[in-house]
Tab-separated table of N, CA and C in Angstrom:
chain	number	residue	atom	x	y	z
K	1	THR	N	-20.336	1.564	-6.085
K	1	THR	CA	-19.014	1.856	-5.586
K	1	THR	C	-18.634	0.863	-4.509
K	2	GLY	N	-17.354	0.634	-4.373
K	2	GLY	CA	-16.844	-0.311	-3.381
K	2	GLY	C	-15.965	0.411	-2.370
K	3	LYS	N	-15.716	-0.283	-1.269
K	3	LYS	CA	-14.869	0.262	-0.238
K	3	LYS	C	-13.753	-0.719	0.023
K	4	LEU	N	-12.557	-0.156	0.309
K	4	LEU	CA	-11.428	-0.958	0.717
K	4	LEU	C	-11.274	-0.781	2.229
K	5	LYS	N	-11.739	-1.736	2.976
K	5	LYS	CA	-11.745	-1.626	4.442
K	5	LYS	C	-10.639	-2.521	5.033
K	6	GLY	N	-9.951	-1.980	6.040
K	6	GLY	CA	-8.934	-2.783	6.687
K	6	GLY	C	-7.782	-2.000	7.267
K	7	HIS	N	-7.692	-0.725	6.920
K	7	HIS	CA	-6.636	0.106	7.522
K	7	HIS	C	-7.087	0.538	8.900
K	8	SER	N	-6.103	0.764	9.783
K	8	SER	CA	-6.440	1.185	11.162
K	8	SER	C	-6.334	2.690	11.317
K	9	GLY	N	-6.096	3.418	10.255
K	9	GLY	CA	-5.993	4.864	10.308
K	9	GLY	C	-6.331	5.509	8.989
K	10	ASP	N	-6.123	6.851	8.942
K	10	ASP	CA	-6.396	7.592	7.720
K	10	ASP	C	-5.478	7.133	6.588
K	11	ILE	N	-6.004	7.133	5.369
K	11	ILE	CA	-5.235	6.767	4.201
K	11	ILE	C	-4.352	7.926	3.817
K	12	LEU	N	-3.070	7.673	3.633
K	12	LEU	CA	-2.096	8.729	3.279
K	12	LEU	C	-1.806	8.766	1.782
K	13	CYS	N	-1.750	7.615	1.152
K	13	CYS	CA	-1.377	7.571	-0.258
K	13	CYS	C	-2.025	6.352	-0.896
K	14	ILE	N	-2.316	6.484	-2.194
K	14	ILE	CA	-2.915	5.382	-2.942
K	14	ILE	C	-2.288	5.400	-4.350
K	15	ALA	N	-2.052	4.199	-4.897
K	15	ALA	CA	-1.471	4.082	-6.232
K	15	ALA	C	-2.104	2.893	-6.960
K	16	TRP	N	-2.482	3.097	-8.210
K	16	TRP	CA	-2.986	2.042	-9.055
K	16	TRP	C	-1.809	1.281	-9.651
K	17	SER	N	-1.966	-0.027	-9.826
K	17	SER	CA	-0.984	-0.803	-10.609
K	17	SER	C	-1.193	-0.418	-12.080
K	18	ARG	N	-0.170	-0.658	-12.873
K	18	ARG	CA	-0.202	-0.265	-14.285
K	18	ARG	C	-1.354	-0.931	-15.051
K	19	ASP	N	-1.672	-2.167	-14.671
K	19	ASP	CA	-2.760	-2.868	-15.358
K	19	ASP	C	-4.156	-2.554	-14.803
K	20	GLY	N	-4.213	-1.729	-13.716
K	20	GLY	CA	-5.466	-1.324	-13.141
K	20	GLY	C	-6.172	-2.413	-12.329
K	21	ARG	N	-5.494	-3.543	-12.085
K	21	ARG	CA	-6.127	-4.646	-11.351
K	21	ARG	C	-5.859	-4.635	-9.854
K	22	ARG	N	-4.909	-3.811	-9.411
K	22	ARG	CA	-4.585	-3.748	-7.988
K	22	ARG	C	-4.374	-2.312	-7.577
K	23	VAL	N	-4.568	-2.079	-6.295
K	23	VAL	CA	-4.342	-0.765	-5.690
K	23	VAL	C	-3.454	-0.982	-4.462
K	24	ALA	N	-2.508	-0.060	-4.257
K	24	ALA	CA	-1.672	-0.080	-3.060
K	24	ALA	C	-2.002	1.156	-2.245
K	25	THR	N	-2.012	0.998	-0.911
K	25	THR	CA	-2.344	2.111	-0.024
K	25	THR	C	-1.392	2.138	1.154
K	26	THR	N	-1.251	3.341	1.761
K	26	THR	CA	-0.559	3.490	3.038
K	26	THR	C	-1.493	4.224	3.987
K	27	SER	N	-1.265	4.032	5.297
K	27	SER	CA	-2.114	4.683	6.255
K	27	SER	C	-1.311	5.219	7.443
K	28	ASN	N	-1.940	6.155	8.178
K	28	ASN	CA	-1.262	6.659	9.369
K	28	ASN	C	-1.340	5.665	10.526
K	29	GLY	N	-1.924	4.528	10.277
K	29	GLY	CA	-1.852	3.392	11.208
K	29	GLY	C	-0.565	2.595	11.035
K	30	GLY	N	0.266	3.025	10.065
K	30	GLY	CA	1.565	2.410	9.827
K	30	GLY	C	1.520	1.193	8.896
K	31	GLU	N	0.475	1.105	8.068
K	31	GLU	CA	0.316	-0.073	7.217
K	31	GLU	C	0.505	0.242	5.738
K	32	VAL	N	0.989	-0.771	5.016
K	32	VAL	CA	1.043	-0.748	3.547
K	32	VAL	C	0.259	-1.961	3.117
K	33	LYS	N	-0.699	-1.751	2.169
K	33	LYS	CA	-1.569	-2.887	1.765
K	33	LYS	C	-1.765	-2.837	0.245
K	34	THR	N	-2.011	-4.010	-0.320
K	34	THR	CA	-2.454	-4.116	-1.698
K	34	THR	C	-3.874	-4.716	-1.708
K	35	TRP	N	-4.648	-4.321	-2.719
K	35	TRP	CA	-6.056	-4.668	-2.769
K	35	TRP	C	-6.493	-5.056	-4.180
K	36	GLY	N	-7.523	-5.859	-4.236
K	36	GLY	CA	-8.286	-6.061	-5.461
K	36	GLY	C	-9.367	-5.016	-5.450
K	37	PRO	N	-9.284	-3.966	-6.261
K	37	PRO	CA	-10.246	-2.861	-6.153
K	37	PRO	C	-11.677	-3.215	-6.512
K	38	VAL	N	-11.871	-4.182	-7.383
K	38	VAL	CA	-13.234	-4.575	-7.770
K	38	VAL	C	-13.868	-5.381	-6.643
K	39	THR	N	-13.110	-6.303	-6.042
K	39	THR	CA	-13.654	-7.155	-4.994
K	39	THR	C	-13.564	-6.533	-3.626
K	40	GLY	N	-12.624	-5.579	-3.444
K	40	GLY	CA	-12.392	-4.958	-2.135
K	40	GLY	C	-11.599	-5.846	-1.193
K	41	VAL	N	-11.056	-6.925	-1.709
K	41	VAL	CA	-10.302	-7.898	-0.899
K	41	VAL	C	-8.859	-7.440	-0.733
K	42	GLU	N	-8.395	-7.456	0.536
K	42	GLU	CA	-6.975	-7.187	0.794
K	42	GLU	C	-6.155	-8.357	0.287
K	43	MET	N	-5.151	-8.076	-0.532
K	43	MET	CA	-4.336	-9.122	-1.122
K	43	MET	C	-3.093	-9.398	-0.292
K	44	ALA	N	-2.474	-8.334	0.223
K	44	ALA	CA	-1.268	-8.485	1.045
K	44	ALA	C	-1.112	-7.210	1.879
K	45	GLY	N	-0.383	-7.337	2.985
K	45	GLY	CA	-0.168	-6.160	3.826
K	45	GLY	C	1.047	-6.365	4.733
K	46	VAL	N	1.566	-5.216	5.174
K	46	VAL	CA	2.709	-5.204	6.080
K	46	VAL	C	2.620	-3.960	6.950
K	47	SER	N	3.162	-4.067	8.147
K	47	SER	CA	3.253	-2.905	9.041
K	47	SER	C	4.723	-2.706	9.330
K	48	PRO	N	5.399	-1.800	8.605
K	48	PRO	CA	6.860	-1.683	8.692
K	48	PRO	C	7.412	-1.079	9.969
K	49	GLY	N	6.557	-0.519	10.809
K	49	GLY	CA	7.037	0.042	12.063
K	49	GLY	C	7.218	1.537	12.047
K	50	PHE	N	7.196	2.120	10.882
K	50	PHE	CA	7.264	3.555	10.725
K	50	PHE	C	6.108	4.008	9.834
K	51	LEU	N	5.831	5.264	9.861
K	51	LEU	CA	4.714	5.822	9.074
K	51	LEU	C	5.077	5.867	7.594
K	52	PRO	N	4.407	5.018	6.760
K	52	PRO	CA	4.675	5.007	5.322
K	52	PRO	C	3.975	6.202	4.648
K	53	MET	N	4.724	7.138	4.131
K	53	MET	CA	4.167	8.382	3.572
K	53	MET	C	3.671	8.205	2.144
K	54	SER	N	4.356	7.371	1.366
K	54	SER	CA	3.940	7.227	-0.037
K	54	SER	C	4.147	5.767	-0.465
K	55	VAL	N	3.527	5.419	-1.581
K	55	VAL	CA	3.599	4.074	-2.153
K	55	VAL	C	3.572	4.204	-3.673
K	56	ALA	N	4.362	3.339	-4.319
K	56	ALA	CA	4.386	3.344	-5.798
K	56	ALA	C	4.610	1.906	-6.274
K	57	TRP	N	4.067	1.601	-7.457
K	57	TRP	CA	4.255	0.280	-8.070
K	57	TRP	C	5.434	0.341	-9.047
K	58	SER	N	6.208	-0.776	-9.107
K	58	SER	CA	7.201	-0.872	-10.155
K	58	SER	C	6.468	-1.049	-11.510
K	59	PRO	N	7.082	-0.674	-12.619
K	59	PRO	CA	6.411	-0.786	-13.895
K	59	PRO	C	5.960	-2.225	-14.229
K	60	ASP	N	6.706	-3.215	-13.763
K	60	ASP	CA	6.319	-4.627	-14.028
K	60	ASP	C	5.342	-5.155	-12.966
K	61	MET	N	4.997	-4.301	-11.974
K	61	MET	CA	4.008	-4.566	-10.936
K	61	MET	C	4.460	-5.677	-9.963
K	62	LYS	N	5.744	-6.061	-10.013
K	62	LYS	CA	6.249	-7.101	-9.091
K	62	LYS	C	6.623	-6.528	-7.741
K	63	PHE	N	6.842	-5.201	-7.678
K	63	PHE	CA	7.331	-4.594	-6.459
K	63	PHE	C	6.559	-3.362	-6.077
K	64	ILE	N	6.594	-3.063	-4.770
K	64	ILE	CA	6.005	-1.862	-4.189
K	64	ILE	C	7.148	-1.070	-3.535
K	65	LEU	N	7.171	0.214	-3.785
K	65	LEU	CA	8.181	1.114	-3.213
K	65	LEU	C	7.485	2.015	-2.198
K	66	THR	N	8.059	2.114	-0.986
K	66	THR	CA	7.484	3.018	0.018
K	66	THR	C	8.554	3.986	0.513
K	67	ALA	N	8.073	5.107	0.999
K	67	ALA	CA	8.922	6.113	1.656
K	67	ALA	C	8.328	6.292	3.052
K	68	ASP	N	9.209	6.362	4.094
K	68	ASP	CA	8.622	6.429	5.438
K	68	ASP	C	9.381	7.389	6.396
K	69	THR	N	8.720	7.623	7.508
K	69	THR	CA	9.249	8.538	8.527
K	69	THR	C	10.430	7.934	9.289
K	70	GLY	N	10.725	6.660	9.057
K	70	GLY	CA	11.874	6.004	9.662
K	70	GLY	C	13.153	6.219	8.855
K	71	ARG	N	13.104	7.202	7.953
K	71	ARG	CA	14.247	7.561	7.104
K	71	ARG	C	14.618	6.503	6.055
K	72	ALA	N	13.634	5.732	5.638
K	72	ALA	CA	13.946	4.648	4.719
K	72	ALA	C	13.085	4.688	3.473
K	73	VAL	N	13.664	4.209	2.371
K	73	VAL	CA	12.907	3.788	1.179
K	73	VAL	C	12.973	2.257	1.211
K	74	THR	N	11.855	1.612	0.932
K	74	THR	CA	11.806	0.156	1.035
K	74	THR	C	11.091	-0.378	-0.212
K	75	ILE	N	11.613	-1.479	-0.726
K	75	ILE	CA	10.956	-2.170	-1.832
K	75	ILE	C	10.509	-3.556	-1.325
K	76	TYR	N	9.197	-3.852	-1.517
K	76	TYR	CA	8.595	-5.118	-1.102
K	76	TYR	C	8.165	-5.883	-2.377
K	77	ARG	N	8.157	-7.201	-2.295
K	77	ARG	CA	7.516	-7.985	-3.353
K	77	ARG	C	6.000	-7.761	-3.227
K	78	SER	N	5.345	-7.346	-4.291
K	78	SER	CA	3.932	-6.959	-4.227
K	78	SER	C	2.994	-8.127	-3.973
K	79	SER	N	3.347	-9.302	-4.361
K	79	SER	CA	2.440	-10.451	-4.221
K	79	SER	C	2.172	-10.790	-2.761
K	80	ASP	N	3.172	-10.620	-1.894
K	80	ASP	CA	2.967	-10.976	-0.483
K	80	ASP	C	3.646	-10.011	0.516
K	81	MET	N	4.164	-8.907	-0.003
K	81	MET	CA	4.813	-7.847	0.828
K	81	MET	C	5.989	-8.421	1.625
K	82	THR	N	6.710	-9.385	1.055
K	82	THR	CA	7.891	-9.943	1.678
K	82	THR	C	9.144	-9.502	0.932
K	83	LEU	N	10.264	-10.034	1.393
K	83	LEU	CA	11.594	-9.760	0.832
K	83	LEU	C	11.901	-8.283	0.770
K	84	PRO	N	11.657	-7.549	1.860
K	84	PRO	CA	11.915	-6.101	1.807
K	84	PRO	C	13.428	-5.809	1.650
K	85	ARG	N	13.677	-4.805	0.844
K	85	ARG	CA	15.030	-4.230	0.752
K	85	ARG	C	14.874	-2.776	1.136
K	86	SER	N	15.671	-2.327	2.090
K	86	SER	CA	15.568	-0.956	2.574
K	86	SER	C	16.890	-0.234	2.457
K	87	ALA	N	16.806	1.067	2.332
K	87	ALA	CA	18.023	1.923	2.322
K	87	ALA	C	17.738	3.140	3.189
K	88	ASN	N	18.721	3.578	3.959
K	88	ASN	CA	18.586	4.752	4.786
K	88	ASN	C	18.732	5.998	3.938
K	89	HIS	N	17.749	6.878	4.041
K	89	HIS	CA	17.754	8.135	3.290
K	89	HIS	C	18.494	9.229	4.053
K	90	GLY	N	18.614	9.089	5.357
K	90	GLY	CA	19.281	10.089	6.197
K	90	GLY	C	18.327	11.107	6.802
K	91	CYS	N	17.099	11.129	6.330
K	91	CYS	CA	16.093	12.096	6.802
K	91	CYS	C	14.730	11.432	6.567
K	92	GLU	N	13.706	11.878	7.228
K	92	GLU	CA	12.350	11.354	6.969
K	92	GLU	C	12.036	11.523	5.482
K	93	VAL	N	11.513	10.452	4.876
K	93	VAL	CA	11.243	10.456	3.443
K	93	VAL	C	9.756	10.712	3.210
K	94	ARG	N	9.482	11.663	2.350
K	94	ARG	CA	8.075	12.032	2.074
K	94	ARG	C	7.477	11.336	0.876
K	95	TRP	N	8.276	11.115	-0.164
K	95	TRP	CA	7.747	10.609	-1.431
K	95	TRP	C	8.771	9.797	-2.164
K	96	ALA	N	8.306	8.749	-2.851
K	96	ALA	CA	9.193	7.918	-3.668
K	96	ALA	C	8.422	7.425	-4.881
K	97	GLU	N	9.120	7.285	-5.984
K	97	GLU	CA	8.533	6.814	-7.243
K	97	GLU	C	9.538	6.015	-8.019
K	98	PHE	N	9.007	5.122	-8.878
K	98	PHE	CA	9.842	4.465	-9.903
K	98	PHE	C	9.776	5.257	-11.202
K	99	ASP	N	10.833	5.176	-12.021
K	99	ASP	CA	10.666	5.736	-13.344
K	99	ASP	C	9.867	4.748	-14.169
K	100	PRO	N	9.243	5.197	-15.268
K	100	PRO	CA	8.328	4.322	-16.044
K	100	PRO	C	8.924	3.056	-16.583
K	101	GLU	N	10.249	2.980	-16.747
K	101	GLU	CA	10.890	1.758	-17.251
K	101	GLU	C	11.497	0.913	-16.140
K	102	GLY	N	11.471	1.372	-14.889
K	102	GLY	CA	12.033	0.626	-13.798
K	102	GLY	C	13.548	0.696	-13.714
K	103	ARG	N	14.158	1.630	-14.424
K	103	ARG	CA	15.606	1.766	-14.410
K	103	ARG	C	16.118	2.401	-13.135
K	104	TYR	N	15.300	3.245	-12.491
K	104	TYR	CA	15.678	3.856	-11.243
K	104	TYR	C	14.440	4.134	-10.414
K	105	ALA	N	14.710	4.358	-9.109
K	105	ALA	CA	13.693	4.865	-8.193
K	105	ALA	C	14.228	6.193	-7.663
K	106	VAL	N	13.349	7.057	-7.229
K	106	VAL	CA	13.761	8.384	-6.744
K	106	VAL	C	12.945	8.715	-5.507
K	107	SER	N	13.573	9.405	-4.555
K	107	SER	CA	12.874	9.760	-3.315
K	107	SER	C	13.266	11.180	-2.885
K	108	GLY	N	12.359	11.819	-2.176
K	108	GLY	CA	12.550	13.171	-1.655
K	108	GLY	C	12.275	13.187	-0.176
K	109	ASP	N	13.054	13.996	0.587
K	109	ASP	CA	12.979	13.938	2.045
K	109	ASP	C	12.621	15.273	2.699
K	110	ASP	N	12.477	15.207	4.025
K	110	ASP	CA	12.105	16.395	4.820
K	110	ASP	C	13.148	17.497	4.789
K	111	GLY	N	14.376	17.181	4.490
K	111	GLY	CA	15.452	18.184	4.433
K	111	GLY	C	15.629	18.786	3.071
K	112	GLY	N	14.829	18.390	2.098
K	112	GLY	CA	14.933	18.895	0.727
K	112	GLY	C	15.871	18.080	-0.139
K	113	GLY	N	16.323	16.927	0.347
K	113	GLY	CA	17.227	16.086	-0.400
K	113	GLY	C	16.483	15.195	-1.389
K	114	LEU	N	17.134	14.919	-2.489
K	114	LEU	CA	16.608	14.055	-3.565
K	114	LEU	C	17.646	12.980	-3.833
K	115	ILE	N	17.227	11.699	-3.787
K	115	ILE	CA	18.168	10.606	-4.082
K	115	ILE	C	17.586	9.763	-5.219
K	116	VAL	N	18.439	9.452	-6.171
K	116	VAL	CA	18.099	8.517	-7.255
K	116	VAL	C	18.767	7.184	-6.917
K	117	TRP	N	17.968	6.105	-6.931
K	117	TRP	CA	18.419	4.793	-6.490
K	117	TRP	C	18.410	3.762	-7.618
K	118	ASP	N	19.308	2.782	-7.506
K	118	ASP	CA	19.254	1.595	-8.355
K	118	ASP	C	18.211	0.702	-7.685
K	119	PRO	N	17.094	0.363	-8.349
K	119	PRO	CA	16.027	-0.382	-7.671
K	119	PRO	C	16.431	-1.834	-7.351
K	120	ALA	N	17.390	-2.378	-8.066
K	120	ALA	CA	17.806	-3.761	-7.834
K	120	ALA	C	18.608	-3.881	-6.533
K	121	THR	N	19.376	-2.851	-6.207
K	121	THR	CA	20.293	-2.921	-5.043
K	121	THR	C	19.960	-1.895	-3.971
K	122	LEU	N	19.158	-0.888	-4.304
K	122	LEU	CA	18.920	0.288	-3.473
K	122	LEU	C	20.211	0.985	-3.062
K	123	LYS	N	21.125	1.008	-3.977
K	123	LYS	CA	22.342	1.816	-3.791
K	123	LYS	C	22.091	3.145	-4.511
K	124	PRO	N	22.535	4.274	-3.840
K	124	PRO	CA	22.315	5.580	-4.463
K	124	PRO	C	23.118	5.764	-5.746
K	125	LEU	N	22.454	6.272	-6.772
K	125	LEU	CA	23.101	6.564	-8.037
K	125	LEU	C	23.462	8.046	-8.113
K	126	ARG	N	22.643	8.865	-7.426
K	126	ARG	CA	22.816	10.326	-7.464
K	126	ARG	C	22.116	10.920	-6.246
K	127	SER	N	22.702	11.922	-5.671
K	127	SER	CA	22.109	12.595	-4.521
K	127	SER	C	22.217	14.122	-4.728
K	128	LEU	N	21.128	14.836	-4.466
K	128	LEU	CA	21.111	16.269	-4.657
K	128	LEU	C	20.490	16.967	-3.464
K	129	GLU	N	20.987	18.120	-3.103
K	129	GLU	CA	20.317	19.023	-2.172
K	129	GLU	C	19.390	19.865	-3.050
K	130	ALA	N	18.185	19.380	-3.250
K	130	ALA	CA	17.281	19.937	-4.240
K	130	ALA	C	16.531	21.157	-3.763
K	131	HIS	N	16.157	21.202	-2.484
K	131	HIS	CA	15.356	22.293	-1.954
K	131	HIS	C	15.849	22.688	-0.573
K	132	ASN	N	15.357	23.850	-0.078
K	132	ASN	CA	15.700	24.321	1.256
K	132	ASN	C	14.775	23.787	2.348
K	133	GLU	N	13.640	23.213	1.929
K	133	GLU	CA	12.674	22.643	2.837
K	133	GLU	C	12.181	21.294	2.274
K	134	ALA	N	11.311	20.663	2.982
K	134	ALA	CA	10.828	19.315	2.667
K	134	ALA	C	10.313	19.214	1.217
K	135	ILE	N	10.621	18.112	0.553
K	135	ILE	CA	10.001	17.765	-0.723
K	135	ILE	C	8.705	17.060	-0.386
K	136	HIS	N	7.586	17.653	-0.755
K	136	HIS	CA	6.289	17.104	-0.444
K	136	HIS	C	5.833	16.066	-1.476
K	137	GLN	N	6.221	16.278	-2.714
K	137	GLN	CA	5.863	15.315	-3.777
K	137	GLN	C	6.883	15.414	-4.887
K	138	LEU	N	6.997	14.307	-5.633
K	138	LEU	CA	7.804	14.333	-6.839
K	138	LEU	C	7.169	13.409	-7.856
K	139	LEU	N	7.417	13.674	-9.088
K	139	LEU	CA	6.896	12.888	-10.219
K	139	LEU	C	7.994	12.631	-11.203
K	140	VAL	N	7.947	11.525	-11.904
K	140	VAL	CA	8.855	11.220	-12.987
K	140	VAL	C	8.026	11.330	-14.273
K	141	THR	N	8.583	12.016	-15.275
K	141	THR	CA	7.865	12.153	-16.544
K	141	THR	C	7.675	10.797	-17.211
K	142	PRO	N	6.688	10.651	-18.090
K	142	PRO	CA	6.426	9.373	-18.747
K	142	PRO	C	7.617	8.813	-19.505
K	143	ASN	N	8.506	9.654	-20.018
K	143	ASN	CA	9.666	9.135	-20.729
K	143	ASN	C	10.861	8.890	-19.781
K	144	GLY	N	10.702	9.191	-18.473
K	144	GLY	CA	11.735	8.938	-17.490
K	144	GLY	C	12.923	9.881	-17.503
K	145	ARG	N	12.883	10.917	-18.381
K	145	ARG	CA	14.033	11.808	-18.506
K	145	ARG	C	14.055	12.952	-17.492
K	146	PHE	N	12.887	13.239	-16.899
K	146	PHE	CA	12.839	14.369	-15.955
K	146	PHE	C	12.152	13.950	-14.656
K	147	ILE	N	12.552	14.599	-13.570
K	147	ILE	CA	11.935	14.470	-12.279
K	147	ILE	C	11.476	15.854	-11.885
K	148	VAL	N	10.235	15.967	-11.431
K	148	VAL	CA	9.693	17.241	-10.962
K	148	VAL	C	9.479	17.139	-9.459
K	149	THR	N	9.946	18.137	-8.716
K	149	THR	CA	9.804	18.136	-7.261
K	149	THR	C	9.028	19.379	-6.824
K	150	ALA	N	8.217	19.185	-5.777
K	150	ALA	CA	7.447	20.300	-5.169
K	150	ALA	C	7.817	20.327	-3.702
K	151	SER	N	8.110	21.530	-3.184
K	151	SER	CA	8.658	21.650	-1.845
K	151	SER	C	7.948	22.690	-1.009
K	152	GLY	N	8.208	22.578	0.289
K	152	GLY	CA	7.712	23.580	1.242
K	152	GLY	C	8.398	24.926	1.100
K	153	ASP	N	9.445	24.985	0.301
K	153	ASP	CA	10.115	26.311	0.081
K	153	ASP	C	9.408	27.104	-1.002
K	154	GLY	N	8.269	26.576	-1.509
K	154	GLY	CA	7.493	27.305	-2.498
K	154	GLY	C	7.924	27.068	-3.937
K	155	ALA	N	8.896	26.211	-4.133
K	155	ALA	CA	9.467	25.999	-5.453
K	155	ALA	C	8.998	24.670	-6.039
K	156	VAL	N	8.824	24.655	-7.355
K	156	VAL	CA	8.675	23.446	-8.142
K	156	VAL	C	9.906	23.432	-9.067
K	157	LYS	N	10.660	22.340	-9.041
K	157	LYS	CA	11.880	22.273	-9.812
K	157	LYS	C	11.844	21.069	-10.756
K	158	LEU	N	12.485	21.227	-11.910
K	158	LEU	CA	12.618	20.173	-12.919
K	158	LEU	C	14.033	19.718	-12.966
K	159	TRP	N	14.245	18.390	-12.872
K	159	TRP	CA	15.600	17.826	-12.843
K	159	TRP	C	15.751	16.846	-14.024
K	160	SER	N	16.904	16.847	-14.622
K	160	SER	CA	17.155	15.882	-15.717
K	160	SER	C	18.455	15.133	-15.459
K	161	ASP	N	18.625	14.075	-16.222
K	161	ASP	CA	19.882	13.338	-16.107
K	161	ASP	C	20.895	13.977	-16.969
């Protein structure tokens, strides 16, 4: 077994790249990093200034999507964690994901809001008051047609386009 060493705090989220050759992580030290999991070598990293709660790879593996306590969703170039594009969510963001085809990104926040984004521009495509409390996690189905949200209000909800 190998270890990925280099974060300054507890690991909050981890995501495999689609090809299985890279891993992305976030920590409560405020860092987002990508790694070579076999070698354990840190490939790129950034400290955005806010606590990054989740991390996800774009389907083409060129980008990393993060959700943070600074009320932002941010997309970085995965090769060097540069060229960030951010959008204000309006509330602390708990979770963000790409759909499997990269047509949209989606995020859920502390207020129970759900926003669907255009990943190229980070302009909102759709906004919903999905829950009465924080969305703790969300998933996009493999065909990209549904979004499932889990919330502190005790509900799991299924959303479609």
